[in-house]
GROMACS .gro file of C-alpha atoms in nm:
model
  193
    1UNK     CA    1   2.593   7.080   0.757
    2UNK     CA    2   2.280   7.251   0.865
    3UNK     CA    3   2.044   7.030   0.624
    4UNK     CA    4   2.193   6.717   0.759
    5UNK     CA    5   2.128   6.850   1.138
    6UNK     CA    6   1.791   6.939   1.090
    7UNK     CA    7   1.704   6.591   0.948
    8UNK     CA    8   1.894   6.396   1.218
    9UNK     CA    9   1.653   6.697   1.465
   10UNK     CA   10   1.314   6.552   1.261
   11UNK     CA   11   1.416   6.229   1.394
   12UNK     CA   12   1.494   6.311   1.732
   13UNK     CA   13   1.194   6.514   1.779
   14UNK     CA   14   1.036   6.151   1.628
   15UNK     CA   15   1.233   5.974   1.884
   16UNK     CA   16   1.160   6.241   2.177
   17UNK     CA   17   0.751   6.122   2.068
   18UNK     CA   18   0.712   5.799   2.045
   19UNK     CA   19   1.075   5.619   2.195
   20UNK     CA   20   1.265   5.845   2.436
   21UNK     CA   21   1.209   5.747   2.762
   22UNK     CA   22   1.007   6.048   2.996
   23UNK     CA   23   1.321   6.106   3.183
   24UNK     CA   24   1.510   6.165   2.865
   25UNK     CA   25   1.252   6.439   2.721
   26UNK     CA   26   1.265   6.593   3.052
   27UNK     CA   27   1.655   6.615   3.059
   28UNK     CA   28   1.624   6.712   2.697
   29UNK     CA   29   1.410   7.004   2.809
   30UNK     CA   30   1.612   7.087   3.107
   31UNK     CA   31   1.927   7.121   2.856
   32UNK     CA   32   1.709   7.360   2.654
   33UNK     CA   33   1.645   7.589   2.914
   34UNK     CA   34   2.007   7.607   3.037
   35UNK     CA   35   2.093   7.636   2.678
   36UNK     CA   36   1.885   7.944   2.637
   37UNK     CA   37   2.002   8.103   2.967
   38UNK     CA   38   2.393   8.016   2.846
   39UNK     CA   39   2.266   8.276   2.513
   40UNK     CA   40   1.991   8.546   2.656
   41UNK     CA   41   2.179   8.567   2.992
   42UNK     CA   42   2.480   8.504   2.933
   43UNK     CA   43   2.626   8.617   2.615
   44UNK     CA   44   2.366   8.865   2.547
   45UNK     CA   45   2.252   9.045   2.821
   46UNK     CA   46   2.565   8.970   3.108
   47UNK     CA   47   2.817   8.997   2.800
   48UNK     CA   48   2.732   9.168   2.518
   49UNK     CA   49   2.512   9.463   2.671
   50UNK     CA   50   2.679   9.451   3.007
   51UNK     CA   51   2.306   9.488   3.204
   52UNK     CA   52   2.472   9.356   3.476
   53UNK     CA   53   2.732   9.218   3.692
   54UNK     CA   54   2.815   8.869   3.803
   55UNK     CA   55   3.081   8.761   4.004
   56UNK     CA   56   3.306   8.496   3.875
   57UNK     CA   57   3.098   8.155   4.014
   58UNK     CA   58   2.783   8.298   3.815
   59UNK     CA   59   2.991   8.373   3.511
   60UNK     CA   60   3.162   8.028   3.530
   61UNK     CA   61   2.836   7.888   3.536
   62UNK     CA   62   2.680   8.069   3.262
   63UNK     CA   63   2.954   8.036   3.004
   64UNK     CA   64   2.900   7.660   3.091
   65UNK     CA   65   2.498   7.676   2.996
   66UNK     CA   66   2.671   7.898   2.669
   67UNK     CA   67   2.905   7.650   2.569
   68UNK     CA   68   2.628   7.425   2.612
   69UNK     CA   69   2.434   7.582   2.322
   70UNK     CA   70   2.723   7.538   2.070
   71UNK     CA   71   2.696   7.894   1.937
   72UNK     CA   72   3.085   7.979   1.930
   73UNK     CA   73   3.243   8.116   2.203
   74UNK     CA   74   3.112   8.378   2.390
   75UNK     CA   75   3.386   8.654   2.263
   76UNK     CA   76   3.268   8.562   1.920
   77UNK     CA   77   2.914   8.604   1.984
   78UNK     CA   78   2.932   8.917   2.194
   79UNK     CA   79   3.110   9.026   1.912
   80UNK     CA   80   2.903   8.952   1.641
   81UNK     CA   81   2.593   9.124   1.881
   82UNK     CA   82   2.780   9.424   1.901
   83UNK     CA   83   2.842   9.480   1.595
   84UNK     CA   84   2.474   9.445   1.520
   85UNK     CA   85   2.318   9.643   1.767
   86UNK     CA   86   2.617   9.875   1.636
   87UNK     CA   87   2.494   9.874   1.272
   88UNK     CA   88   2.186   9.752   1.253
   89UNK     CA   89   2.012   9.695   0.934
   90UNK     CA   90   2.373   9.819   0.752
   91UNK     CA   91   2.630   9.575   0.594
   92UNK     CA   92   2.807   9.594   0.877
   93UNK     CA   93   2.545   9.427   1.070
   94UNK     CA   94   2.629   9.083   1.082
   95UNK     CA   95   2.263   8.911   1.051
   96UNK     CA   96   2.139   9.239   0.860
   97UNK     CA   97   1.797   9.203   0.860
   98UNK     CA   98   1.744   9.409   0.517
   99UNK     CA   99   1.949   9.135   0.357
  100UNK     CA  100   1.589   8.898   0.384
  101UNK     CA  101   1.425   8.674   0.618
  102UNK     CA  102   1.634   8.372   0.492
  103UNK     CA  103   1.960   8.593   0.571
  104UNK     CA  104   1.917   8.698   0.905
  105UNK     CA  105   1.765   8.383   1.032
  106UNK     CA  106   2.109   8.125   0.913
  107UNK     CA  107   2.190   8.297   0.555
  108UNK     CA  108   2.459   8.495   0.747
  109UNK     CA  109   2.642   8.191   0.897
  110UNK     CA  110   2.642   8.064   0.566
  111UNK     CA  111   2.771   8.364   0.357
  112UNK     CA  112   3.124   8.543   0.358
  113UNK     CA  113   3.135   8.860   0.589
  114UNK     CA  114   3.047   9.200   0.436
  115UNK     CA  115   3.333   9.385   0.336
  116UNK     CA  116   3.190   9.670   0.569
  117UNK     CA  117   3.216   9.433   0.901
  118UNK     CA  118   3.514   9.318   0.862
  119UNK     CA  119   3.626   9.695   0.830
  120UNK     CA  120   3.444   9.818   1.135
  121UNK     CA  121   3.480   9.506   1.310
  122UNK     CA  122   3.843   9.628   1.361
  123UNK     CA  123   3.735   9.924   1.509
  124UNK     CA  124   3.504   9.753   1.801
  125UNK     CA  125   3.615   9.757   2.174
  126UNK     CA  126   3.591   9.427   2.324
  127UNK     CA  127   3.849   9.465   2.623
  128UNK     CA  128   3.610   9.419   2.865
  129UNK     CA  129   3.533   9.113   2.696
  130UNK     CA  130   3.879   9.034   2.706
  131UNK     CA  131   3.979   9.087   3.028
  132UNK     CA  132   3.770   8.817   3.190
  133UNK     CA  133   3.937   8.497   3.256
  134UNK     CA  134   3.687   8.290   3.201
  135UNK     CA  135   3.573   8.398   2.844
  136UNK     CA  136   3.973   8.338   2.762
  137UNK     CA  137   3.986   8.018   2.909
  138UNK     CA  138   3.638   7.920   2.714
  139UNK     CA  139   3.757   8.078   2.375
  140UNK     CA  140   4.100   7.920   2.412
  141UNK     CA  141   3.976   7.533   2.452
  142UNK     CA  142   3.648   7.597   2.275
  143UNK     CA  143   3.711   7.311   2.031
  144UNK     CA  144   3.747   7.076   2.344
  145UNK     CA  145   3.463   7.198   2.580
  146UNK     CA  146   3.205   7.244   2.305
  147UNK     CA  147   3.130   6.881   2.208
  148UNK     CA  148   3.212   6.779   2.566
  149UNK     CA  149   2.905   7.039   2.689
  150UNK     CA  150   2.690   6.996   2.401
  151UNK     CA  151   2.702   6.656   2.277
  152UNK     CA  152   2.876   6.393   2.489
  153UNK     CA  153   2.740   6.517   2.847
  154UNK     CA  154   2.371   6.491   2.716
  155UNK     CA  155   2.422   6.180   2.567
  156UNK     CA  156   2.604   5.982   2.844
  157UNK     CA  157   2.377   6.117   3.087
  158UNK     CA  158   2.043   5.967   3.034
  159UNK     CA  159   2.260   5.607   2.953
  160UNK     CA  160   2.432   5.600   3.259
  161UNK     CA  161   2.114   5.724   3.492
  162UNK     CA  162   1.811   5.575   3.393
  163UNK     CA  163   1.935   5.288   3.138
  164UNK     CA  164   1.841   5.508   2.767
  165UNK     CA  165   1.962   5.364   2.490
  166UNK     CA  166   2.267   5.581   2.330
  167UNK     CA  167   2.065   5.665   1.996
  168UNK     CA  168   1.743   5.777   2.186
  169UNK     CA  169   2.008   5.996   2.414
  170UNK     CA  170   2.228   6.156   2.132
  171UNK     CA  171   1.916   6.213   1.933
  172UNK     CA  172   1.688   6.434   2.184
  173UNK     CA  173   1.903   6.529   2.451
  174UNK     CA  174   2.157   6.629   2.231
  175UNK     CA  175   2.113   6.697   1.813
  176UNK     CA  176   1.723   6.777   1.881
  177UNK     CA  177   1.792   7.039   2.190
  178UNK     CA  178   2.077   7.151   2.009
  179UNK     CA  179   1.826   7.234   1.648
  180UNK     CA  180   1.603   7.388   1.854
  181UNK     CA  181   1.782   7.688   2.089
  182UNK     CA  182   1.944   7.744   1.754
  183UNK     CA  183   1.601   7.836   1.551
  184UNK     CA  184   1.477   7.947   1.861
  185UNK     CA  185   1.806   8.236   1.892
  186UNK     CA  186   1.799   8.263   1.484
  187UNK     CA  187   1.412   8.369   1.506
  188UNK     CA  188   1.531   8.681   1.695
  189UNK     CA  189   1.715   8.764   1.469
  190UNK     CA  190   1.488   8.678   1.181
  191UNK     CA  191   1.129   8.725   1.319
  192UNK     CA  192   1.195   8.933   1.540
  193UNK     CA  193   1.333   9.225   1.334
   0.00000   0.00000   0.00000
C-alpha cells in the first residue's frame, strides 16, 4: 500500500511541476502546513505531552488539521507517542529506533507489535486522553472523517474554486500532501533519533 502511494506521490509531485494550476500548489501547500500543525501541535505536543491547554474550539480545530494528515486517530497516535517516549529505544517502543533506520522510519507500521508493547501498552494511562469529547467523537467516526478531511475536501476544492481538473486536484492537493507530512513525521522518528 505504501509502494503504490509513493508512486501515485512521484506523479503528483510531476503534476504539482509542470500541470497543477498555481492555485492548486498553493492549496496543496496550505494543506501541508495544517497537516503538520494537526501532528506537532496537536497530537504531539497539545495531546500526547500535554504542554498545554486548549479550550474546546482550538481542540476542535486541531483534531480537524490531525484528521487531515491521515495518521490514525489522535488516541492512537498519542498512544503510540507515549509509549515511545515511555520506552524509548526498548521493544516496547513502538518505532524503536535500535530496530534500524528502515524500522523506525515505516518498518514499524509494517511489522506486528513487539510482544513487550502490547504488554506494557496495557499498563499506559490514557484517561485524559479519554475524557475529551472530541478525541471520542474523532476516534469513533474515524473511518468516515478521514477520507472526507484528507482526500475528498482537497480534491473538490481546487475543482469547484478555480476550475482544476479532478486528477491534477486528487494528485497534489491530496495523495502528494498526504506522502509528504507522512515522510516528513516518519523522519523524526527515523532521522531524527
Amino acid at each position: 500500500m505504501f509502494g503504490f502511494l509513493h508512486l501515485a506521490a512521484l506523479y503528483g509531485g510531476y503534476i504539482f511541476i509542470y500541470s497543477a494550476k498555481w492555485q492548486t500548489d498553493v492549496f496543496g501547500y496550505i494543506l501541508y502546513v495544517l497537516s503538520g500543525l494537526g501532528i506537532t501541535a496537536a497530537a504531539h505536543r497539545l495531546w500526547t505531552h500535554k504542554s498545554y491547554k486548549a479550550k474546546w474550539p482550538l481542540r476542535l480545530i486541531l483534531v480537524i488539521f490531525n484528521t487531515l494528515a491521515f495518521q490514525d486517530s489522535v488516541l492512537n497516535w498519542a498512544s503510540d507517542h507515549r509509549m515511545h517516549y515511555k520506552y524509548s529505544k526498548t521493544d516496547a517502543d513502538s518505532h524503536n529506533a535500535t530496530r534500524g533506520f528502515f524500522f523506525s522510519h515505516v518498518g514499524w507500521l509494517l511489522a506486528r507489535k513487539h510482544p513487550d508493547l502490547k504488554a506494557k501498552g496495557k499498563g499506559l494511562d490514557l484517561s485524559d486522553l479519554y475524557a475529551d469529547p472530541i478525541l471520542r467523537f474523532q476516534k469513533k467516526h474515524y473511518l468516515l472523517l478521514m477520507p472526507l478531511a484528507c482526500f475528498i475536501i482537497p480534491t473538490v476544492v481546487p475543482v469547484y474554486l478555480w476550475s482544476e481538473s479532478y486528477l491534477n486536484a486528487f494528485f497534489v492537493a491530496a495523495i502528494f500532501r498526504y506522502a509528504f507530512i507522512l515522510n516528513v513525521t516518519w523522519l523524526v522518528n527515523s532521522a531524527a533519533h
